[in-house]
PDB file of C-alpha atoms in Angstrom:
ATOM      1  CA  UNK A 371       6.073  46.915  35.230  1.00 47.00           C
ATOM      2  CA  UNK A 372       4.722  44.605  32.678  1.00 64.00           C
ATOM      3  CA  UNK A 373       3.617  40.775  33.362  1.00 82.00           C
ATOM      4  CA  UNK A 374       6.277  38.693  32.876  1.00 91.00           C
ATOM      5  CA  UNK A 375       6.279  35.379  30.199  1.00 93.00           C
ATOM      6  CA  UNK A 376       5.365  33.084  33.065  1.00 95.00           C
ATOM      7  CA  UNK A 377       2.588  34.611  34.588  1.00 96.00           C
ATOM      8  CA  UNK A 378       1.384  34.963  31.030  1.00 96.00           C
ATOM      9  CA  UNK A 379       1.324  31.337  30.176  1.00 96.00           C
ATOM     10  CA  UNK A 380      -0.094  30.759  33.612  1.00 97.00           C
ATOM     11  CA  UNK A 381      -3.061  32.884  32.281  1.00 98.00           C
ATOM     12  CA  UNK A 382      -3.051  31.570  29.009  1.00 97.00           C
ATOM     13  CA  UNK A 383      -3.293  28.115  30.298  1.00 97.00           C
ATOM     14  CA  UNK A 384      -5.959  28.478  32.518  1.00 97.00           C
ATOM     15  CA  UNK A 385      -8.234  30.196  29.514  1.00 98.00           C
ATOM     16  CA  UNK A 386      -7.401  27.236  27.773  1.00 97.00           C
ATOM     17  CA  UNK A 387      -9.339  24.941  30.492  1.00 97.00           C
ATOM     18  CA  UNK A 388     -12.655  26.505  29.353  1.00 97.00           C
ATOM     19  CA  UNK A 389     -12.700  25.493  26.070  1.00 97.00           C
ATOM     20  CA  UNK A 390     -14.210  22.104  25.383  1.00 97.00           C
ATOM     21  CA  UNK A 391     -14.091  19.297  22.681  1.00 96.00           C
ATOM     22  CA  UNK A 392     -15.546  20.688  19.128  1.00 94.00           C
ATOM     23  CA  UNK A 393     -15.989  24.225  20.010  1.00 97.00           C
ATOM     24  CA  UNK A 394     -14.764  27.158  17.542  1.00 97.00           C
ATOM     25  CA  UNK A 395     -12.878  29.648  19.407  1.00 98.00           C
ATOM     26  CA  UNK A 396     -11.537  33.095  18.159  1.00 96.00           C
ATOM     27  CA  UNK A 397      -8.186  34.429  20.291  1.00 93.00           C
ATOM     28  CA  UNK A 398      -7.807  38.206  20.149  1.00 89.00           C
ATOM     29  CA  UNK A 399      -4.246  40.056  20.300  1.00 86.00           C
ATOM     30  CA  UNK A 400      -1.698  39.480  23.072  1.00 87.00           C
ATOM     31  CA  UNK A 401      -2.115  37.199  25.782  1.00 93.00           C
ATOM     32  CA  UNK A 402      -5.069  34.875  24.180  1.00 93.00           C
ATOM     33  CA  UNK A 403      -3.073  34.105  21.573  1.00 90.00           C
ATOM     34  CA  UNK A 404      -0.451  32.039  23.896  1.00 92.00           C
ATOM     35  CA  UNK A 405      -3.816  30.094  24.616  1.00 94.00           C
ATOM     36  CA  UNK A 406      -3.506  28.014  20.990  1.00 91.00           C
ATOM     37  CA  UNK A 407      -0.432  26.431  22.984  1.00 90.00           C
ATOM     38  CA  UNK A 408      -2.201  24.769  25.002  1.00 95.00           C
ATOM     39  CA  UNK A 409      -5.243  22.940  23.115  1.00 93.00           C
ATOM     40  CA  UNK A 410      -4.388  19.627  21.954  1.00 90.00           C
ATOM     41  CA  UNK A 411      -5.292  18.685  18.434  1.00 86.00           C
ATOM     42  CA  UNK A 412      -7.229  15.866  19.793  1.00 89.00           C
ATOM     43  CA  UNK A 413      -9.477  18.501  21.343  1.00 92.00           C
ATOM     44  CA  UNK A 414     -11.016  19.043  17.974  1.00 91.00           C
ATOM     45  CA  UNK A 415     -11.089  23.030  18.705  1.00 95.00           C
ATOM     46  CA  UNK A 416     -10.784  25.140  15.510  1.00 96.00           C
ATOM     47  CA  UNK A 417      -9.564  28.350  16.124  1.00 96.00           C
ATOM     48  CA  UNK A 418     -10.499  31.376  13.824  1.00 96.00           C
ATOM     49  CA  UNK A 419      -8.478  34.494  13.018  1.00 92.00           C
ATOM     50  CA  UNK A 420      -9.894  37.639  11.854  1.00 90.00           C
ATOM     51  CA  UNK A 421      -7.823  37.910   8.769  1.00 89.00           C
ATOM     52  CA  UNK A 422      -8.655  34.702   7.434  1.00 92.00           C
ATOM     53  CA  UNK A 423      -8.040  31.288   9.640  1.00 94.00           C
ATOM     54  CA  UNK A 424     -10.360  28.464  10.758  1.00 96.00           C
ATOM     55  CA  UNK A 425      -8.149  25.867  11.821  1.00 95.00           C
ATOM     56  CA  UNK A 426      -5.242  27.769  13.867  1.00 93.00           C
ATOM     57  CA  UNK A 427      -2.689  25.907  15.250  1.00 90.00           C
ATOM     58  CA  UNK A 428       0.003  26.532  18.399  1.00 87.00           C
ATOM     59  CA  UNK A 429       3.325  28.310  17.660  1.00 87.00           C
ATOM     60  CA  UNK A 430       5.588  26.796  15.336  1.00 90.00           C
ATOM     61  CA  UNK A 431       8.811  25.402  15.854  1.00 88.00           C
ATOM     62  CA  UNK A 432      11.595  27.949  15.483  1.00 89.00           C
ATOM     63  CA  UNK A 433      12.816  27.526  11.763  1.00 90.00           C
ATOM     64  CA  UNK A 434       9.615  26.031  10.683  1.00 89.00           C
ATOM     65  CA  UNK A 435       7.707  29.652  10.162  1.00 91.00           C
ATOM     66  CA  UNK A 436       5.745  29.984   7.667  1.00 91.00           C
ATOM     67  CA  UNK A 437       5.530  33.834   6.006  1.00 86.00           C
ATOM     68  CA  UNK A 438       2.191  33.390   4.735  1.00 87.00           C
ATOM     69  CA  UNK A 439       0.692  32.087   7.701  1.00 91.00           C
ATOM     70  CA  UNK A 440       0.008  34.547  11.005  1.00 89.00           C
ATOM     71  CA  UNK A 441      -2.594  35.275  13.425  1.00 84.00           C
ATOM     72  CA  UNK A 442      -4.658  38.439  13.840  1.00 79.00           C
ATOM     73  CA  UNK A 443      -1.678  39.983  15.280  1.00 78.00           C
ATOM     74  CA  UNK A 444       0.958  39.132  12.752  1.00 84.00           C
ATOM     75  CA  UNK A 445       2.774  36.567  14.737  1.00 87.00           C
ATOM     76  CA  UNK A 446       3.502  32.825  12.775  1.00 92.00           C
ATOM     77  CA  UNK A 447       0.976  30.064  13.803  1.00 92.00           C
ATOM     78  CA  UNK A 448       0.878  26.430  12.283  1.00 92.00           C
ATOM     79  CA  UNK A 449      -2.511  25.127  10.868  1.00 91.00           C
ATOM     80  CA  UNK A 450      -4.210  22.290  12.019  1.00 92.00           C
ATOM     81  CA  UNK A 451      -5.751  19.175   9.637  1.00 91.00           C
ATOM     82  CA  UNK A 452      -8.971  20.701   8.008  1.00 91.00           C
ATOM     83  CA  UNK A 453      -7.908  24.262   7.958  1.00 94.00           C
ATOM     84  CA  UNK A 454      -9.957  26.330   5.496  1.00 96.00           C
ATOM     85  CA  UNK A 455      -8.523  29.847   4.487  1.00 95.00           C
ATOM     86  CA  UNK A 456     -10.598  32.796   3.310  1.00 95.00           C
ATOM     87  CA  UNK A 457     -11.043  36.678   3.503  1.00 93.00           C
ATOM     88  CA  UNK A 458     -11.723  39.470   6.315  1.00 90.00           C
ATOM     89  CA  UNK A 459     -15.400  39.857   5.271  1.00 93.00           C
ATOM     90  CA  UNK A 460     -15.985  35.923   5.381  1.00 95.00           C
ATOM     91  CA  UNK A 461     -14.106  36.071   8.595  1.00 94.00           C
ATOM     92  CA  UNK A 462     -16.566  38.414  10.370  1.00 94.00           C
ATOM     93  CA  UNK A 463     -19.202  36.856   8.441  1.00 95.00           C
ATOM     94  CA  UNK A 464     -18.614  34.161  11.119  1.00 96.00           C
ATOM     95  CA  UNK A 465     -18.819  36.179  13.788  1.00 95.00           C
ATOM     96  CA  UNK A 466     -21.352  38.650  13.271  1.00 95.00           C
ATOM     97  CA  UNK A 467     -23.799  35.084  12.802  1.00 95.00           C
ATOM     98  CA  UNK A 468     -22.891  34.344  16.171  1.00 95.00           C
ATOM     99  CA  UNK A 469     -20.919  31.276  15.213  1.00 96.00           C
ATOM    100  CA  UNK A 470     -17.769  31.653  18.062  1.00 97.00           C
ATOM    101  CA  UNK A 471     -18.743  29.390  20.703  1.00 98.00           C
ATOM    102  CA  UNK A 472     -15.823  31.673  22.903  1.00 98.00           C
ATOM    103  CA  UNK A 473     -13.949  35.072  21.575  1.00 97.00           C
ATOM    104  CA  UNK A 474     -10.714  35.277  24.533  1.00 97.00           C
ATOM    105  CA  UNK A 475      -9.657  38.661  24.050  1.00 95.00           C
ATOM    106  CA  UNK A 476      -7.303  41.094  26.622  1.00 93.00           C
ATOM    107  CA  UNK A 477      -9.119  44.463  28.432  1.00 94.00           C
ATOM    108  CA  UNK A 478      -7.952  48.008  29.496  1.00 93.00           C
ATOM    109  CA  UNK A 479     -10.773  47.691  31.987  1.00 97.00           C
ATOM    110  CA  UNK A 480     -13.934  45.882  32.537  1.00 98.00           C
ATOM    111  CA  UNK A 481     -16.704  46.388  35.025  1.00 97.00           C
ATOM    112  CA  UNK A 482     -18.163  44.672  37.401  1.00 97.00           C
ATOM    113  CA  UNK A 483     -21.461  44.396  35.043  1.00 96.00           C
ATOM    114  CA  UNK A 484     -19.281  43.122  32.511  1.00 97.00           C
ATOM    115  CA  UNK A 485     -18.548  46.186  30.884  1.00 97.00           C
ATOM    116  CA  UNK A 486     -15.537  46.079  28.638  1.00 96.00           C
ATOM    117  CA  UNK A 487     -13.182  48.063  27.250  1.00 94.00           C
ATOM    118  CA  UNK A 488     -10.509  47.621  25.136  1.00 90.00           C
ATOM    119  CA  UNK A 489     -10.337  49.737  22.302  1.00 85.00           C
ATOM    120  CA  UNK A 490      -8.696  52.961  22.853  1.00 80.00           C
ATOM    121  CA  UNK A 491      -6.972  55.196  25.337  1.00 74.00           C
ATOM    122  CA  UNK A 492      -8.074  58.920  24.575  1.00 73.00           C
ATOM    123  CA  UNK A 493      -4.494  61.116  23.470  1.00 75.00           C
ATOM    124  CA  UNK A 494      -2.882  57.808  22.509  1.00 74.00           C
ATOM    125  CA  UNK A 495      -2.301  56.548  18.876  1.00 69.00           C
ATOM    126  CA  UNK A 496      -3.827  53.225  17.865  1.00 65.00           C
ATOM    127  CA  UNK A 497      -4.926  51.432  14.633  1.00 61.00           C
ATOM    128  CA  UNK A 498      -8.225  50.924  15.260  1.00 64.00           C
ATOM    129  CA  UNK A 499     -10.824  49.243  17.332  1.00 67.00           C
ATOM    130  CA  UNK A 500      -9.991  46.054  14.823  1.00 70.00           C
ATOM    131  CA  UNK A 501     -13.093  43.494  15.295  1.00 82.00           C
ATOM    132  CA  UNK A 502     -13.127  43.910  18.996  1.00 86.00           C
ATOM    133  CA  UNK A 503     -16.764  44.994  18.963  1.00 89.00           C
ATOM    134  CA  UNK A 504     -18.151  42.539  16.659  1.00 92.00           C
ATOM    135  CA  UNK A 505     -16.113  39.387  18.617  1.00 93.00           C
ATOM    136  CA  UNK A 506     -17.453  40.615  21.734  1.00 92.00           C
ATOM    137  CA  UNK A 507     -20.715  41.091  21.110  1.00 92.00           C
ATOM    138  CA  UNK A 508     -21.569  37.989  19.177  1.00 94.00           C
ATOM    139  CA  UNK A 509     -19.577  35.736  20.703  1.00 96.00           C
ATOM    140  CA  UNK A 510     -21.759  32.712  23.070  1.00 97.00           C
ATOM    141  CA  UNK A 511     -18.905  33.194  26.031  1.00 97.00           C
ATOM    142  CA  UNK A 512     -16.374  36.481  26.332  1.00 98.00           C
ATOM    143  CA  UNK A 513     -13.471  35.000  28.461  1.00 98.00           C
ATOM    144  CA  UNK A 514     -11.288  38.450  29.534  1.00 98.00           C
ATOM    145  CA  UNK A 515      -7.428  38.015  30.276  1.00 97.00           C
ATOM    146  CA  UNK A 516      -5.754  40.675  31.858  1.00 97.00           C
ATOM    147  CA  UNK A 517      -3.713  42.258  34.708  1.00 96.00           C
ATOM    148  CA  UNK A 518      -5.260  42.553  37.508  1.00 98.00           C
ATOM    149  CA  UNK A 519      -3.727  46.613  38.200  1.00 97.00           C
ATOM    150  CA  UNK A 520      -2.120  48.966  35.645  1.00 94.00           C
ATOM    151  CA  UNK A 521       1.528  49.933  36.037  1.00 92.00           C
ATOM    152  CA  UNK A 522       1.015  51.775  39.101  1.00 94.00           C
ATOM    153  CA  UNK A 523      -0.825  49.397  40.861  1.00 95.00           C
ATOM    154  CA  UNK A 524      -4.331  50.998  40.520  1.00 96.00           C
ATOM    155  CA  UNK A 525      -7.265  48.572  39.686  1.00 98.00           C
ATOM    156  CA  UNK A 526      -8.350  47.578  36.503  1.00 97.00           C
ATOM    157  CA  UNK A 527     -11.659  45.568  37.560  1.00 98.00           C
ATOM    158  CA  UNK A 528     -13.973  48.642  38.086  1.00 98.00           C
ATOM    159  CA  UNK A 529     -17.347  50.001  39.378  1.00 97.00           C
ATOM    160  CA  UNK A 530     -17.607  51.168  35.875  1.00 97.00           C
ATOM    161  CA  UNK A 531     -14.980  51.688  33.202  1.00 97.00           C
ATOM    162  CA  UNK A 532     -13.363  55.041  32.675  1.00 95.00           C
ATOM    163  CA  UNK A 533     -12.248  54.348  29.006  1.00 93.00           C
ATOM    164  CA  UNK A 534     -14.783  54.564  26.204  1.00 91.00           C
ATOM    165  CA  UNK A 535     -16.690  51.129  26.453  1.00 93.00           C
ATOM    166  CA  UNK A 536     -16.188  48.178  23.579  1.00 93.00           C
ATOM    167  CA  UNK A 537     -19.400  46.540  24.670  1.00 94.00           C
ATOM    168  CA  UNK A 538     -21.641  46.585  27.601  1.00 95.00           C
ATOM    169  CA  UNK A 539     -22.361  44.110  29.787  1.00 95.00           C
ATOM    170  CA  UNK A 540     -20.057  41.463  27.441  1.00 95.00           C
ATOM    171  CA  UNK A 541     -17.429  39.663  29.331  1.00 97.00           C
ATOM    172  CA  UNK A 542     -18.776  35.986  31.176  1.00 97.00           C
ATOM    173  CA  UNK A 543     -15.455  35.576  32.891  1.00 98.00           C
ATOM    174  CA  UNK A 544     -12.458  37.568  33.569  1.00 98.00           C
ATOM    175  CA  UNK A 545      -8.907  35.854  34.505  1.00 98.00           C
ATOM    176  CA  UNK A 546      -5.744  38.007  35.286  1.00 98.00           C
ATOM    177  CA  UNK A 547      -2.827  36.688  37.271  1.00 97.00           C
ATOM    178  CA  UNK A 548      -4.540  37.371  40.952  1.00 97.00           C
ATOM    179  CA  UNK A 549      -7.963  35.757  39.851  1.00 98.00           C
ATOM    180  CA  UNK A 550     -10.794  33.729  37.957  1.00 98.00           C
ATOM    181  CA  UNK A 551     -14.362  35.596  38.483  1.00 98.00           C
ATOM    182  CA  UNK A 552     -17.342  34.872  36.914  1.00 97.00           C
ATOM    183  CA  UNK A 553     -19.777  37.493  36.144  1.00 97.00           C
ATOM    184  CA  UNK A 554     -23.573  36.437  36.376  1.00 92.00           C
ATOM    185  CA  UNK A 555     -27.251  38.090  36.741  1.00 86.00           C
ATOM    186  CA  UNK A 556     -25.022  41.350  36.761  1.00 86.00           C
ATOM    187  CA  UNK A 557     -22.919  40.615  40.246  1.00 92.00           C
ATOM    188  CA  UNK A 558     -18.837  39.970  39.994  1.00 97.00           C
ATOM    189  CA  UNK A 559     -18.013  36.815  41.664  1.00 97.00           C
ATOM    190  CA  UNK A 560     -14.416  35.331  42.460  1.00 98.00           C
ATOM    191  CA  UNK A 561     -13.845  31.281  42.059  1.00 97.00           C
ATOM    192  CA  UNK A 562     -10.449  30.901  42.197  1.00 97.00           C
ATOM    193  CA  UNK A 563      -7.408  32.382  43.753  1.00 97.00           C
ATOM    194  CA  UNK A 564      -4.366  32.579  41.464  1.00 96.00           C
ATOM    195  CA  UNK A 565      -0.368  31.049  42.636  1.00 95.00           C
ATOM    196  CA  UNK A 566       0.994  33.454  45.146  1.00 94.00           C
ATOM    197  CA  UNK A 567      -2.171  35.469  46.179  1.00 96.00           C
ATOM    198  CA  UNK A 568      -5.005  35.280  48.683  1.00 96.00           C
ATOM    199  CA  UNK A 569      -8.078  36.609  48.927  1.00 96.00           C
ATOM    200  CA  UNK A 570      -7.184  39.562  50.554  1.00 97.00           C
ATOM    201  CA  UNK A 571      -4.859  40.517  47.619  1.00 97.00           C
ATOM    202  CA  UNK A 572      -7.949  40.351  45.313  1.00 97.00           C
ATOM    203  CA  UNK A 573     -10.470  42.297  47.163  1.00 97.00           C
ATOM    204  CA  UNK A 574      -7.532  44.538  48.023  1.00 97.00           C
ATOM    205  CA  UNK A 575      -6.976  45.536  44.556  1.00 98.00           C
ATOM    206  CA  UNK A 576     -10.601  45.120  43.023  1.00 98.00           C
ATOM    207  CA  UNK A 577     -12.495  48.526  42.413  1.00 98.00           C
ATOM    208  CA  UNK A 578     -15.877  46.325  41.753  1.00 97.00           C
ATOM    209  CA  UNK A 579     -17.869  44.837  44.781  1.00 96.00           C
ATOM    210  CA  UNK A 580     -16.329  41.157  44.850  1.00 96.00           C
ATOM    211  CA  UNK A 581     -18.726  38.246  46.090  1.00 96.00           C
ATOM    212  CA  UNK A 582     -16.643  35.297  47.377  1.00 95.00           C
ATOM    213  CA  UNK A 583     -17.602  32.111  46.060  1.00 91.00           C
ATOM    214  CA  UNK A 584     -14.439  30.360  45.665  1.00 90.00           C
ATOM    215  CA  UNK A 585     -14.447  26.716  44.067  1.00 81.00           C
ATOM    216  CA  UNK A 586     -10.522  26.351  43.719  1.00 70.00           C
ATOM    217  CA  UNK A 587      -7.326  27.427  44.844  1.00 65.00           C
ATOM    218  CA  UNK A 588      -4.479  27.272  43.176  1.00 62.00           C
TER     219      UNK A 588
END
């Protein structure tokens, strides 16, 4: 069973809290893209899309969509005062110069090095790895949103990924609706407890070796 639209938000939301005045932040497909809701334009933040979009906006008001205006994913976004508009290539020009302060994007599975991936399922159908690899690999800070477990409850946060890998050793910090953790000098650490867990929940469904070093609880 999927995440529900609250838990979402609550993840989106807490992304959101790592992002800081001026900074130029790219949100990938799915969950990261509820984050735009919850920047406020006094932050200064200019959010970049992939297919064209330096100035990115929240959601807009129902009735007040735009056609010609959508995010990476296709969904309608607003634009933001001093909002340039250009092409793909310029677009990953950006990135591929290492000019994303953050890239938030959403993970199959990550490791407890960092490892990522988020690109394909082997039998399935997909478009394409998109700019995943590029965004993840150039960006300053790789903030992961996810679900903690798939489906069937099995862990998501691994010893080491299953899936073919989008970039190793990538992701800084990885938030799903049990946890914040914080990867650094190679070890998995959990900082905050999620609404409606404990620490017991985490470890319980973490694969990776967890250190404890908690700063907040929810």
């Amino acid at each position: 069973m999927g995440m529900g639209a609250e838990t979402r938000k609550l993840i989106a939301k807490r992304a959101s809290e790592e992002i800081e005045a001026g900074m130029m932040v790219n949100l990938g497909i799915g969950i990261p893209t509820l984050v735009a809701d919850y920047l406020p334009r006094s932050l200064g933040v200019m959010l970049h899309t992939e297919n064209g979009i330096l100035g990115m906006g929240g959601s807009p008001e129902v009735g007040e969509e735009d056609g010609n205006l959508s995010n990476a994913g296709g969904y309608p976004v607003s634009i933001i005062p001093g909002a340039s508009f250009f092409d793909s290539a310029e677009a990953f020009g950006m990135v591929r110069r290492g000019y994303l302060d953050i890239t938030i994007l959403g993970a199959l599975e990550v490791s407890g090095r960092g490892d990522i991936a988020n690109w394909i399922v082997p039998g399935k159908r997909v478009p394409g790895m998109g700019g995943a690899i590029d965004l993840a690999q150039k960006a300053k800070k790789v903030i992961v949103l996810m679900s903690h477990t798939t489906k069937e409850g099995k862990p998501k946060i691994l010893t080491d990924c299953s899936l073919p890998l989008t970039v190793k050793e990538g992701a800084n910090i990885i938030i799903t609706e049990r946890a914040v953790m914080k990867i650094e000098s190679h070890s998995l650490k959990l900082i905050e407890i999620m609404p409606g867990y404990t620490v017991e929940d985490v470890l319980n469904s973490t694969e990776a070796q967890l250190e404890i070093d908690l700063v907040r609880r929810h």
